[in-house]
mmCIF file of C-alpha atoms and ligand atoms in Angstrom:
data_model
loop_
_atom_site.group_PDB
_atom_site.id
_atom_site.type_symbol
_atom_site.label_atom_id
_atom_site.label_comp_id
_atom_site.label_asym_id
_atom_site.label_seq_id
_atom_site.Cartn_x
_atom_site.Cartn_y
_atom_site.Cartn_z
ATOM 1 C CA LEU Y 1 100.958 93.673 140.141
ATOM 2 C CA SER Y 2 100.039 94.332 136.562
ATOM 3 C CA LYS Y 3 98.390 97.240 137.469
ATOM 4 C CA GLU Y 4 102.138 98.413 139.717
ATOM 5 C CA LYS Y 5 103.794 97.669 136.040
ATOM 6 C CA GLY Y 6 101.223 99.915 134.165
ATOM 7 C CA LYS Y 7 102.121 102.335 135.867
ATOM 8 C CA ASN Y 8 105.390 101.926 135.738
ATOM 9 C CA MET Y 9 105.363 101.770 131.882
ATOM 10 C CA PHE Y 10 103.416 104.903 131.808
ATOM 11 C CA SER Y 11 106.091 106.802 133.839
ATOM 12 C CA PHE Y 12 108.598 105.890 131.529
ATOM 13 C CA TYR Y 13 107.112 106.768 128.509
ATOM 14 C CA ASN Y 14 106.489 109.725 130.037
ATOM 15 C CA ALA Y 15 109.729 110.339 130.621
ATOM 16 C CA GLU Y 16 111.017 110.010 127.327
ATOM 17 C CA LEU Y 17 108.669 111.815 126.247
ATOM 18 C CA ASN Y 18 109.849 114.654 128.602
ATOM 19 C CA LYS Y 19 113.280 113.807 127.675
ATOM 20 C CA ASN Y 20 112.486 114.633 123.765
ATOM 21 C CA MET Y 21 110.282 117.593 123.807
ATOM 22 C CA MET Y 22 113.182 119.275 126.145
ATOM 23 C CA ARG Y 23 115.981 118.137 123.441
ATOM 24 C CA LYS Y 24 113.873 119.604 120.774
ATOM 25 C CA MET Y 25 113.456 123.206 122.911
ATOM 26 C CA ASP Y 26 117.471 122.829 124.043
ATOM 27 C CA ILE Y 27 117.765 122.879 119.709
ATOM 28 C CA GLU Y 28 115.038 125.495 119.397
ATOM 29 C CA ASN Y 29 116.541 127.797 121.628
ATOM 30 C CA HIS Y 30 120.050 127.337 120.900
ATOM 31 C CA LEU Y 31 119.070 127.631 116.906
ATOM 32 C CA VAL Y 32 118.345 131.047 117.057
ATOM 33 C CA LYS Y 33 122.058 132.383 117.898
ATOM 34 C CA ALA Y 34 123.669 129.666 115.748
ATOM 35 C CA MET Y 35 124.148 131.637 112.900
ATOM 36 C CA GLU Y 36 125.308 134.569 114.331
ATOM 37 C CA LEU Y 37 127.568 133.038 117.010
ATOM 38 C CA HIS Y 38 129.031 131.184 113.024
ATOM 39 C CA GLN Y 39 128.724 127.951 114.778
ATOM 40 C CA LEU Y 40 126.917 126.370 110.997
ATOM 41 C CA SER Y 41 128.767 125.691 108.034
ATOM 42 C CA LEU Y 42 128.581 123.733 104.830
ATOM 43 C CA CYS Y 43 129.909 120.511 104.188
ATOM 44 C CA TYR Y 44 130.672 118.804 100.431
ATOM 45 C CA GLN Y 45 129.666 115.977 98.768
ATOM 46 C CA PRO Y 46 130.963 115.106 95.363
ATOM 47 C CA LYS Y 47 128.440 114.013 92.337
ATOM 48 C CA VAL Y 48 129.915 111.988 89.836
ATOM 49 C CA ASN Y 49 129.628 110.149 86.601
ATOM 50 C CA LEU Y 50 129.043 106.543 87.452
ATOM 51 C CA LYS Y 51 131.053 105.039 85.092
ATOM 52 C CA THR Y 52 134.106 107.046 84.948
ATOM 53 C CA GLN Y 53 133.875 108.634 88.401
ATOM 54 C CA GLU Y 54 134.688 112.454 87.361
ATOM 55 C CA ILE Y 55 133.717 114.995 89.410
ATOM 56 C CA VAL Y 56 130.388 116.747 87.794
ATOM 57 C CA GLY Y 57 129.134 118.350 90.432
ATOM 58 C CA MET Y 58 128.554 118.308 94.461
ATOM 59 C CA GLU Y 59 125.715 118.920 97.073
ATOM 60 C CA ALA Y 60 126.324 121.682 99.891
ATOM 61 C CA LEU Y 61 125.116 120.081 103.242
ATOM 62 C CA LEU Y 62 124.785 122.421 106.500
ATOM 63 C CA ARG Y 63 126.665 121.062 109.672
ATOM 64 C CA TRP Y 64 126.174 122.746 113.024
ATOM 65 C CA LYS Y 65 128.440 122.290 116.036
ATOM 66 C CA HIS Y 66 126.936 123.604 119.397
ATOM 67 C CA PRO Y 67 129.866 123.951 121.716
ATOM 68 C CA GLU Y 68 128.070 122.123 124.612
ATOM 69 C CA MET Y 69 125.590 119.204 122.854
ATOM 70 C CA GLY Y 70 128.427 118.539 119.898
ATOM 71 C CA TRP Y 71 127.636 118.219 116.220
ATOM 72 C CA ILE Y 72 123.788 118.026 115.834
ATOM 73 C CA SER Y 73 122.321 116.371 112.415
ATOM 74 C CA PRO Y 74 119.817 118.044 110.275
ATOM 75 C CA ALA Y 75 117.538 115.600 109.783
ATOM 76 C CA GLU Y 76 117.196 116.591 113.702
ATOM 77 C CA PHE Y 77 117.349 120.546 113.647
ATOM 78 C CA ILE Y 78 115.858 121.357 109.981
ATOM 79 C CA PRO Y 79 112.308 119.968 111.460
ATOM 80 C CA VAL Y 80 112.681 122.099 114.457
ATOM 81 C CA ALA Y 81 113.803 125.162 111.958
ATOM 82 C CA GLU Y 82 110.508 124.641 109.027
ATOM 83 C CA GLU Y 83 108.453 124.486 112.744
ATOM 84 C CA THR Y 84 109.663 128.196 114.057
ATOM 85 C CA GLY Y 85 110.212 129.490 110.615
ATOM 86 C CA GLN Y 86 114.201 129.948 111.162
ATOM 87 C CA ILE Y 87 114.470 127.535 107.775
ATOM 88 C CA VAL Y 88 113.971 130.906 106.065
ATOM 89 C CA SER Y 89 116.476 132.997 107.288
ATOM 90 C CA ILE Y 90 118.802 129.741 107.653
ATOM 91 C CA GLY Y 91 118.188 128.771 104.360
ATOM 92 C CA LYS Y 92 119.449 131.789 102.655
ATOM 93 C CA TRP Y 93 122.330 132.147 104.614
ATOM 94 C CA VAL Y 94 122.571 128.195 103.442
ATOM 95 C CA LEU Y 95 122.075 129.511 99.249
ATOM 96 C CA GLU Y 96 124.627 132.392 99.804
ATOM 97 C CA GLU Y 97 127.629 130.533 101.615
ATOM 98 C CA ALA Y 98 127.484 127.335 98.403
ATOM 99 C CA CYS Y 99 127.322 130.486 95.754
ATOM 100 C CA ARG Y 100 130.217 132.580 97.158
ATOM 101 C CA GLN Y 101 132.338 129.409 97.804
ATOM 102 C CA ASN Y 102 131.420 127.978 94.313
ATOM 103 C CA LYS Y 103 132.391 131.459 92.519
ATOM 104 C CA LEU Y 104 135.659 131.192 95.212
ATOM 105 C CA TRP Y 105 136.663 128.215 93.807
ATOM 106 C CA GLN Y 106 136.190 128.816 89.417
ATOM 107 C CA ASP Y 107 138.121 132.492 90.542
ATOM 108 C CA GLN Y 108 140.917 130.024 91.805
ATOM 109 C CA GLY Y 109 140.451 127.790 88.427
ATOM 110 C CA LEU Y 110 139.356 124.828 89.471
ATOM 111 C CA PRO Y 111 136.825 123.108 87.419
ATOM 112 C CA SER Y 112 133.528 124.716 87.277
ATOM 113 C CA LEU Y 113 131.405 122.745 88.908
ATOM 114 C CA LYS Y 114 127.210 123.097 89.342
ATOM 115 C CA VAL Y 115 126.454 123.353 93.511
ATOM 116 C CA SER Y 116 123.152 121.670 94.568
ATOM 117 C CA VAL Y 117 121.251 123.598 97.382
ATOM 118 C CA ASN Y 118 118.537 121.597 99.167
ATOM 119 C CA VAL Y 119 116.001 124.278 99.683
ATOM 120 C CA SER Y 120 112.733 123.213 102.421
ATOM 121 C CA VAL Y 121 108.975 124.203 100.828
ATOM 122 C CA LEU Y 122 108.736 126.550 103.147
ATOM 123 C CA GLN Y 123 111.638 129.069 101.602
ATOM 124 C CA PHE Y 124 110.684 128.121 98.404
ATOM 125 C CA GLN Y 125 106.845 129.004 99.224
ATOM 126 C CA ASN Y 126 107.675 132.104 101.083
ATOM 127 C CA GLY Y 127 106.806 134.366 98.150
ATOM 128 C CA LYS Y 128 110.656 135.909 98.279
ATOM 129 C CA PHE Y 129 112.422 133.087 97.120
ATOM 130 C CA ILE Y 130 113.048 134.152 93.686
ATOM 131 C CA LYS Y 131 114.101 137.770 95.028
ATOM 132 C CA THR Y 132 116.063 136.188 97.264
ATOM 133 C CA VAL Y 133 117.605 133.369 94.596
ATOM 134 C CA LYS Y 134 117.985 136.632 92.396
ATOM 135 C CA SER Y 135 119.985 138.857 94.941
ATOM 136 C CA ILE Y 136 122.412 136.404 95.964
ATOM 137 C CA LEU Y 137 123.604 135.243 92.127
ATOM 138 C CA ARG Y 138 124.066 138.998 92.004
ATOM 139 C CA ASP Y 139 126.415 139.702 94.700
ATOM 140 C CA THR Y 140 128.131 136.440 94.463
ATOM 141 C CA GLN Y 141 128.818 136.387 90.563
ATOM 142 C CA LEU Y 142 128.676 133.215 90.262
ATOM 143 C CA PRO Y 143 126.864 132.236 86.716
ATOM 144 C CA PRO Y 144 123.051 130.519 87.223
ATOM 145 C CA GLN Y 145 123.601 127.727 85.799
ATOM 146 C CA PHE Y 146 126.242 126.692 88.470
ATOM 147 C CA LEU Y 147 123.452 126.355 90.847
ATOM 148 C CA GLU Y 148 120.956 123.890 91.082
ATOM 149 C CA LEU Y 149 118.526 123.634 94.184
ATOM 150 C CA GLU Y 150 116.995 120.390 95.349
ATOM 151 C CA ILE Y 151 113.168 120.401 96.226
ATOM 152 C CA THR Y 152 111.371 117.798 97.614
ATOM 153 C CA GLU Y 153 108.099 116.308 96.609
ATOM 154 C CA SER Y 154 105.966 118.474 99.422
ATOM 155 C CA ILE Y 155 105.926 120.800 96.917
ATOM 156 C CA MET Y 156 103.458 119.072 95.036
ATOM 157 C CA GLN Y 157 101.033 120.249 97.443
ATOM 158 C CA ASN Y 158 101.064 123.462 96.032
ATOM 159 C CA ILE Y 159 100.969 122.845 92.586
ATOM 160 C CA ALA Y 160 100.239 126.304 90.460
ATOM 161 C CA GLU Y 161 102.417 128.580 92.952
ATOM 162 C CA SER Y 162 105.461 126.083 93.308
ATOM 163 C CA THR Y 163 105.690 125.392 88.911
ATOM 164 C CA GLU Y 164 104.966 129.589 88.810
ATOM 165 C CA VAL Y 165 108.746 129.235 90.705
ATOM 166 C CA LEU Y 166 110.007 126.708 89.230
ATOM 167 C CA GLU Y 167 109.589 128.924 85.709
ATOM 168 C CA GLN Y 168 110.470 131.908 87.273
ATOM 169 C CA LEU Y 169 113.823 129.656 88.138
ATOM 170 C CA GLY Y 170 114.372 128.711 84.521
ATOM 171 C CA LYS Y 171 114.128 131.782 82.840
ATOM 172 C CA LEU Y 172 116.867 133.102 85.338
ATOM 173 C CA GLY Y 173 119.245 129.959 84.646
ATOM 174 C CA VAL Y 174 119.172 127.522 87.957
ATOM 175 C CA LYS Y 175 118.518 124.278 87.629
ATOM 176 C CA THR Y 176 116.681 122.025 89.588
ATOM 177 C CA SER Y 177 115.855 119.043 90.969
ATOM 178 C CA ILE Y 178 113.314 116.358 92.786
ATOM 179 C CA ASP Y 179 114.854 115.097 95.986
ATOM 180 C CA ASP Y 180 114.785 111.587 97.554
ATOM 181 C CA PHE Y 181 112.128 111.404 94.467
ATOM 182 C CA GLY Y 182 110.135 108.046 95.224
ATOM 183 C CA THR Y 183 109.347 108.495 98.737
ATOM 184 C CA GLY Y 184 106.482 111.233 98.773
ATOM 185 C CA TYR Y 185 103.764 112.053 97.694
ATOM 186 C CA SER Y 186 103.338 112.635 93.956
ATOM 187 C CA SER Y 187 101.453 111.936 91.305
ATOM 188 C CA LEU Y 188 102.748 110.768 88.125
ATOM 189 C CA HIS Y 189 100.234 113.248 86.469
ATOM 190 C CA VAL Y 190 101.649 116.701 87.930
ATOM 191 C CA LEU Y 191 105.076 115.013 87.787
ATOM 192 C CA GLN Y 192 105.247 115.313 83.673
ATOM 193 C CA LYS Y 193 104.127 118.794 83.876
ATOM 194 C CA LEU Y 194 106.398 120.605 86.512
ATOM 195 C CA PRO Y 195 109.750 122.737 84.407
ATOM 196 C CA ILE Y 196 112.244 120.315 86.693
ATOM 197 C CA ASP Y 197 115.649 119.605 85.193
ATOM 198 C CA THR Y 198 116.656 116.252 87.522
ATOM 199 C CA LEU Y 199 115.477 113.688 89.163
ATOM 200 C CA LYS Y 200 116.952 112.250 92.433
ATOM 201 C CA ILE Y 201 115.956 108.753 93.594
ATOM 202 C CA ASP Y 202 115.809 107.687 96.872
ATOM 203 C CA LYS Y 203 118.714 105.704 99.133
ATOM 204 C CA ALA Y 204 116.148 103.361 100.414
ATOM 205 C CA PHE Y 205 115.406 102.025 96.515
ATOM 206 C CA ILE Y 206 119.579 102.115 96.730
ATOM 207 C CA ASP Y 207 119.594 100.373 99.521
ATOM 208 C CA GLU Y 208 117.471 97.618 97.949
ATOM 209 C CA LEU Y 209 119.684 96.826 95.066
ATOM 210 C CA GLU Y 210 121.701 93.853 95.484
ATOM 211 C CA GLN Y 211 124.389 92.022 93.741
ATOM 212 C CA ASN Y 212 122.638 90.970 90.426
ATOM 213 C CA CYS Y 213 119.724 91.622 91.502
ATOM 214 C CA LYS Y 214 117.563 94.520 89.830
ATOM 215 C CA GLN Y 215 115.038 96.199 92.126
ATOM 216 C CA PRO Y 216 112.370 97.140 89.454
ATOM 217 C CA MET Y 217 111.451 100.647 90.996
ATOM 218 C CA VAL Y 218 115.155 101.828 90.428
ATOM 219 C CA LYS Y 219 114.875 100.797 86.393
ATOM 220 C CA ALA Y 220 111.232 101.425 86.306
ATOM 221 C CA ILE Y 221 112.312 105.436 87.763
ATOM 222 C CA ILE Y 222 115.364 105.794 85.883
ATOM 223 C CA ASP Y 223 113.432 105.230 82.455
ATOM 224 C CA LEU Y 224 110.222 107.740 83.859
ATOM 225 C CA ALA Y 225 113.159 110.171 84.180
ATOM 226 C CA LEU Y 226 114.989 109.332 80.451
ATOM 227 C CA ASN Y 227 111.738 109.223 79.153
ATOM 228 C CA LEU Y 228 110.381 112.620 80.348
ATOM 229 C CA GLY Y 229 113.951 114.170 79.204
ATOM 230 C CA LEU Y 230 114.989 114.301 82.723
ATOM 231 C CA ASN Y 231 118.593 113.768 83.883
ATOM 232 C CA ILE Y 232 119.134 111.170 86.623
ATOM 233 C CA VAL Y 233 120.497 110.760 89.685
ATOM 234 C CA ALA Y 234 121.433 108.100 92.367
ATOM 235 C CA GLU Y 235 122.391 109.221 95.694
ATOM 236 C CA GLY Y 236 122.921 106.996 98.677
ATOM 237 C CA ILE Y 237 125.450 104.822 96.942
ATOM 238 C CA GLU Y 238 127.240 102.340 99.060
ATOM 239 C CA SER Y 239 128.818 99.650 96.961
ATOM 240 C CA ALA Y 240 130.195 98.895 94.265
ATOM 241 C CA ASN Y 241 127.749 96.339 93.800
ATOM 242 C CA GLN Y 242 124.887 99.267 94.061
ATOM 243 C CA MET Y 243 127.011 101.640 91.444
ATOM 244 C CA GLU Y 244 126.971 98.604 88.883
ATOM 245 C CA SER Y 245 123.518 97.748 88.867
ATOM 246 C CA LEU Y 246 123.113 101.716 88.084
ATOM 247 C CA ILE Y 247 125.336 101.494 85.552
ATOM 248 C CA GLU Y 248 123.796 98.705 83.734
ATOM 249 C CA MET Y 249 120.048 100.520 84.408
ATOM 250 C CA GLY Y 250 121.303 103.185 82.769
ATOM 251 C CA CYS Y 251 121.568 105.965 85.679
ATOM 252 C CA PRO Y 252 124.295 108.131 84.617
ATOM 253 C CA ILE Y 253 125.081 110.139 88.018
ATOM 254 C CA GLY Y 254 125.555 109.428 91.511
ATOM 255 C CA GLN Y 255 126.468 110.594 95.166
ATOM 256 C CA GLY Y 256 127.681 108.393 97.780
ATOM 257 C CA TYR Y 257 130.020 106.971 100.419
ATOM 258 C CA LEU Y 258 131.298 104.867 97.913
ATOM 259 C CA PHE Y 259 133.090 107.974 96.306
ATOM 260 C CA SER Y 260 133.356 110.271 99.392
ATOM 261 C CA ARG Y 261 131.432 111.136 102.571
ATOM 262 C CA PRO Y 262 130.436 114.737 102.586
ATOM 263 C CA ILE Y 263 133.413 116.502 103.425
ATOM 264 C CA ASP Y 264 134.298 119.983 104.195
ATOM 265 C CA SER Y 265 135.493 122.648 101.718
ATOM 266 C CA LEU Y 266 138.895 122.279 102.320
ATOM 267 C CA GLU Y 267 139.217 118.872 101.815
ATOM 268 C CA PHE Y 268 136.378 119.714 98.878
ATOM 269 C CA GLU Y 269 139.148 121.769 97.247
ATOM 270 C CA LYS Y 270 141.868 119.301 97.166
ATOM 271 C CA LEU Y 271 139.492 116.746 96.020
ATOM 272 C CA ILE Y 272 138.151 118.835 92.941
ATOM 273 C CA GLY Y 273 141.538 119.712 91.977
ATOM 274 C CA LEU Y 274 142.197 116.043 91.012
ATOM 275 C CA SER Y 275 138.826 116.783 89.256
ATOM 276 C CA THR Y 276 138.477 112.529 89.091
ATOM 277 C CA ILE Y 277 137.641 110.174 92.345
ATOM 278 C CA THR Y 278 140.166 106.836 92.475
ATOM 279 C CA LEU Y 279 137.748 104.272 93.973
ATOM 280 C CA GLU Y 280 141.016 102.036 94.445
ATOM 281 C CA THR Y 281 142.572 104.703 97.627
ATOM 282 C CA LYS Y 282 138.964 104.194 98.728
ATOM 283 C CA ALA Y 283 139.188 100.938 99.134
ATOM 284 C CA LYS Y 284 140.467 100.885 102.259
ATOM 285 C CA GLN Y 285 137.024 101.160 103.298
ATOM 286 C CA PRO Y 286 136.979 97.397 103.567
ATOM 287 C CA ALA Y 287 137.209 96.202 101.102
ATOM 288 C CA VAL Y 288 134.984 93.687 98.504
ATOM 289 C CA SER Y 289 136.747 90.559 98.146
ATOM 290 C CA SER Y 290 136.225 89.024 94.122
HETATM 291 P P1 C2E Z 1 119.269 114.836 101.383
HETATM 292 O O1 C2E Z 1 119.621 116.429 100.591
HETATM 293 O O2 C2E Z 1 118.688 113.902 100.962
HETATM 294 O O3 C2E Z 1 120.995 114.820 101.893
HETATM 295 C C1 C2E Z 1 121.133 113.875 101.714
HETATM 296 C C2 C2E Z 1 121.852 112.948 102.854
HETATM 297 O O4 C2E Z 1 122.332 111.584 102.763
HETATM 298 C C3 C2E Z 1 122.577 113.562 103.560
HETATM 299 O O5 C2E Z 1 122.482 113.490 104.842
HETATM 300 C C4 C2E Z 1 124.103 112.975 103.077
HETATM 301 O O6 C2E Z 1 125.283 112.669 104.067
HETATM 302 C C5 C2E Z 1 123.913 110.920 103.230
HETATM 303 N N1 C2E Z 1 124.436 110.643 102.265
HETATM 304 C C6 C2E Z 1 125.323 111.017 101.078
HETATM 305 N N2 C2E Z 1 125.335 109.775 100.837
HETATM 306 C C7 C2E Z 1 125.644 108.088 101.407
HETATM 307 C C8 C2E Z 1 125.826 106.879 101.419
HETATM 308 O O7 C2E Z 1 126.303 106.906 100.828
HETATM 309 N N3 C2E Z 1 125.038 106.494 102.731
HETATM 310 C C9 C2E Z 1 124.527 107.067 103.706
HETATM 311 N N4 C2E Z 1 123.801 106.361 104.982
HETATM 312 N N5 C2E Z 1 124.049 108.095 103.833
HETATM 313 C C10 C2E Z 1 124.299 109.184 102.975
HETATM 314 P P2 C2E Z 1 123.015 115.017 105.835
HETATM 315 O O8 C2E Z 1 124.084 115.840 105.664
HETATM 316 O O9 C2E Z 1 122.541 114.776 107.389
HETATM 317 O O10 C2E Z 1 121.684 115.410 105.206
HETATM 318 C C11 C2E Z 1 120.631 114.992 105.741
HETATM 319 C C12 C2E Z 1 118.833 115.519 105.612
HETATM 320 O O11 C2E Z 1 119.488 116.981 106.227
HETATM 321 C C13 C2E Z 1 119.364 115.704 103.859
HETATM 322 O O12 C2E Z 1 118.706 114.900 102.683
HETATM 323 C C14 C2E Z 1 118.265 117.416 103.488
HETATM 324 O O13 C2E Z 1 117.274 117.271 103.334
HETATM 325 C C15 C2E Z 1 118.414 118.476 104.841
HETATM 326 N N6 C2E Z 1 119.234 118.924 105.293
HETATM 327 C C16 C2E Z 1 120.709 118.475 104.421
HETATM 328 N N7 C2E Z 1 121.269 120.639 104.543
HETATM 329 C C17 C2E Z 1 120.211 121.029 104.497
HETATM 330 C C18 C2E Z 1 119.978 122.844 104.085
HETATM 331 O O14 C2E Z 1 120.781 123.265 103.648
HETATM 332 N N8 C2E Z 1 118.747 123.012 103.819
HETATM 333 C C19 C2E Z 1 117.595 122.101 104.164
HETATM 334 N N9 C2E Z 1 116.487 122.534 103.754
HETATM 335 N N10 C2E Z 1 117.695 120.400 104.187
HETATM 336 C C20 C2E Z 1 119.058 120.376 104.416
HETATM 337 MG MG1 MG Z 2 119.545 116.826 99.474
HETATM 338 MG MG1 MG Z 3 118.096 113.266 99.188
HETATM 339 MG MG1 MG Z 4 117.529 111.563 101.191
#
């Protein structure tokens, strides 16, 4: 009997594996055409001054809608694109689109904001990255200080090369930020030498912030950044309690569903027209009783 059960478990496991593999292959095959078929788009999520709720920038986030498979999360397709190397051309498209859109908003007389673009390590270390950034800035005419690149801690596995690229970006006037900080493997010794502008505390730490309860790691990361002369941004803020704790701990900038979900360019344009996010109107989402 138990042998029979074991066999069933095995085929169940096998079926699951198979399903995952098929899905991955589907994604891989369809992603090849996604760009030329105009299935990719960017949405934008505001970064706000936590004290005033003023919008100080935005993160561009990639979206993919396939006609049959529907919306596919970047958390699912970016790793596939990294495996196949397609991330290099996709990432270039993202950079172009974000710079083009930001320049367009500036030309329309909207407040000048910094757009943050996520860059995969593969893209960053591909040898042509600086050349690509330069030519995109030239083509779009976006002043470099309005572009920020979000890179993860994994770049530290190749310190010499990464430092060189970061230095060149700095010379160009482009801003740089370490995304999801605190989740990866990074040595503090290396961190202090990296020519970067900002640390972005990962959402996992923000999740642990509870009412009237300090999360020692969050405070430590904020102090670390400030002591190193870096800017600090908190990601994934969902509640007013989290926001208040962050303000109390000295974090100036944040991003999260509390302020706005990532929204398409038309919606974002309306939002920056207002320049400040009113949390009262956002409180349509389940209001916290006080
Ligand atoms: P990330 O760069 O850390 O982006 C933050 C993610 O958290 C986004 O998910 C955003 O929609 C989500 N988020 C923001 N605020 C909240 C919140 O309050 N609560 C919750 N639960 N989530 C929040 P998204 O758009 O699904 O992107 C996932 C990841 O995919 C990104 O994480 C980034 O690593 C990657 N990614 C997205 N776009 C690009 C891109 O253009 N290039 C590359 N290389 N990676 C990208
Ligand atoms: Mg990011
Ligand atoms: Mg992040
Ligand atoms: Mg994250």
